[in-house]
Amino acid sequence: MTSRAAVLDVGDSVWDMKAARRAGVTPMAVLSGGVCGSALEAAGAAQVYRDTADLLSGLDSSPFGRAQDERSAGSTSLR
């Protein structure tokens, strides 16, 4: 089972951010829903992107990339 702390959610509305926080997951926002970034941040967005292309271009430094780094650091590899 996946820990809620390891789950990230992407949305474009205040309701998306609030629902993710209520569910115990980290919300990230894109500005495609007509809502300003400050409103999304106030609703709980961990990070706000212009659009999905902006999220993709910064994926390694996004909460997605940081979560992957944490999973990799905690795993052991067999060689």
Short mmCIF file of C-alpha atoms in Angstrom, two decimals:
data_model
loop_
_atom_site.label_atom_id
_atom_site.label_comp_id
_atom_site.label_asym_id
_atom_site.label_seq_id
_atom_site.Cartn_x
_atom_site.Cartn_y
_atom_site.Cartn_z
CA MET A 1 0.00 0.00 0.00
CA THR A 2 1.28 3.48 -0.88
CA SER A 3 1.66 6.04 1.90
CA ARG A 4 -0.41 9.18 1.42
CA ALA A 5 2.79 11.17 1.97
CA ALA A 6 4.13 9.58 -1.24
CA VAL A 7 1.09 10.64 -3.30
CA LEU A 8 1.04 13.88 -5.29
CA ASP A 9 -1.99 15.43 -6.95
CA VAL A 10 -2.12 17.92 -9.82
CA GLY A 11 -5.14 20.17 -10.20
CA ASP A 12 -6.21 23.59 -11.44
CA SER A 13 -8.83 24.74 -8.96
CA VAL A 14 -9.11 25.80 -5.34
CA TRP A 15 -11.34 22.77 -4.79
CA ASP A 16 -8.66 20.44 -6.18
CA MET A 17 -6.12 21.83 -3.70
CA LYS A 18 -8.50 21.60 -0.74
CA ALA A 19 -9.59 18.06 -1.65
CA ALA A 20 -5.99 16.88 -1.93
CA ARG A 21 -5.07 18.40 1.45
CA ARG A 22 -8.17 16.84 3.05
CA ALA A 23 -7.12 13.48 1.59
CA GLY A 24 -3.64 13.90 3.07
CA VAL A 25 -1.80 14.18 -0.24
CA THR A 26 0.41 16.96 -1.62
CA PRO A 27 -1.34 19.16 -4.22
CA MET A 28 0.43 20.90 -7.08
CA ALA A 29 -1.37 23.38 -9.31
CA VAL A 30 -1.38 24.40 -12.95
CA LEU A 31 -2.86 27.71 -14.09
CA SER A 32 -5.17 26.17 -16.69
CA GLY A 33 -8.37 26.54 -14.67
CA GLY A 34 -8.57 30.33 -14.69
CA VAL A 35 -7.65 30.62 -10.99
CA CYS A 36 -4.73 32.86 -9.98
CA GLY A 37 -1.64 31.33 -8.45
CA SER A 38 -2.02 33.13 -5.13
CA ALA A 39 -5.51 31.65 -4.64
CA LEU A 40 -4.17 28.16 -5.42
CA GLU A 41 -1.31 28.65 -2.95
CA ALA A 42 -3.73 29.92 -0.29
CA ALA A 43 -5.81 26.77 -0.85
CA GLY A 44 -2.76 24.58 -0.20
CA ALA A 45 -0.83 24.16 -3.47
CA ALA A 46 2.74 23.10 -2.72
CA GLN A 47 3.84 24.56 -6.05
CA VAL A 48 2.13 26.38 -8.94
CA TYR A 49 3.05 25.94 -12.64
CA ARG A 50 1.98 27.97 -15.68
CA ASP A 51 0.79 24.83 -17.44
CA THR A 52 1.58 21.14 -17.78
CA ALA A 53 4.53 21.91 -20.09
CA ASP A 54 6.01 24.09 -17.32
CA LEU A 55 5.50 21.24 -14.82
CA LEU A 56 7.14 18.77 -17.21
CA SER A 57 10.14 21.03 -17.87
CA GLY A 58 10.75 21.41 -14.13
CA LEU A 59 9.83 17.85 -13.19
CA ASP A 60 13.17 16.98 -11.58
CA SER A 61 12.96 19.94 -9.17
CA SER A 62 9.21 19.55 -8.56
CA PRO A 63 7.66 17.69 -5.64
CA PHE A 64 7.44 14.71 -8.05
CA GLY A 65 11.22 14.76 -8.54
CA ARG A 66 11.92 15.23 -4.84
CA ALA A 67 9.62 12.30 -3.99
CA GLN A 68 11.48 10.13 -6.50
CA ASP A 69 14.83 11.17 -4.98
CA GLU A 70 13.58 10.23 -1.50
CA ARG A 71 12.36 6.83 -2.72
CA SER A 72 15.69 6.20 -4.47
CA ALA A 73 17.71 7.18 -1.40
CA GLY A 74 15.75 4.77 0.75
CA SER A 75 16.03 1.82 -1.58
CA THR A 76 18.85 -0.64 -1.85
CA SER A 77 20.01 -2.03 -5.13
CA LEU A 78 21.15 -5.58 -5.67
CA ARG A 79 24.05 -6.02 -8.04
#
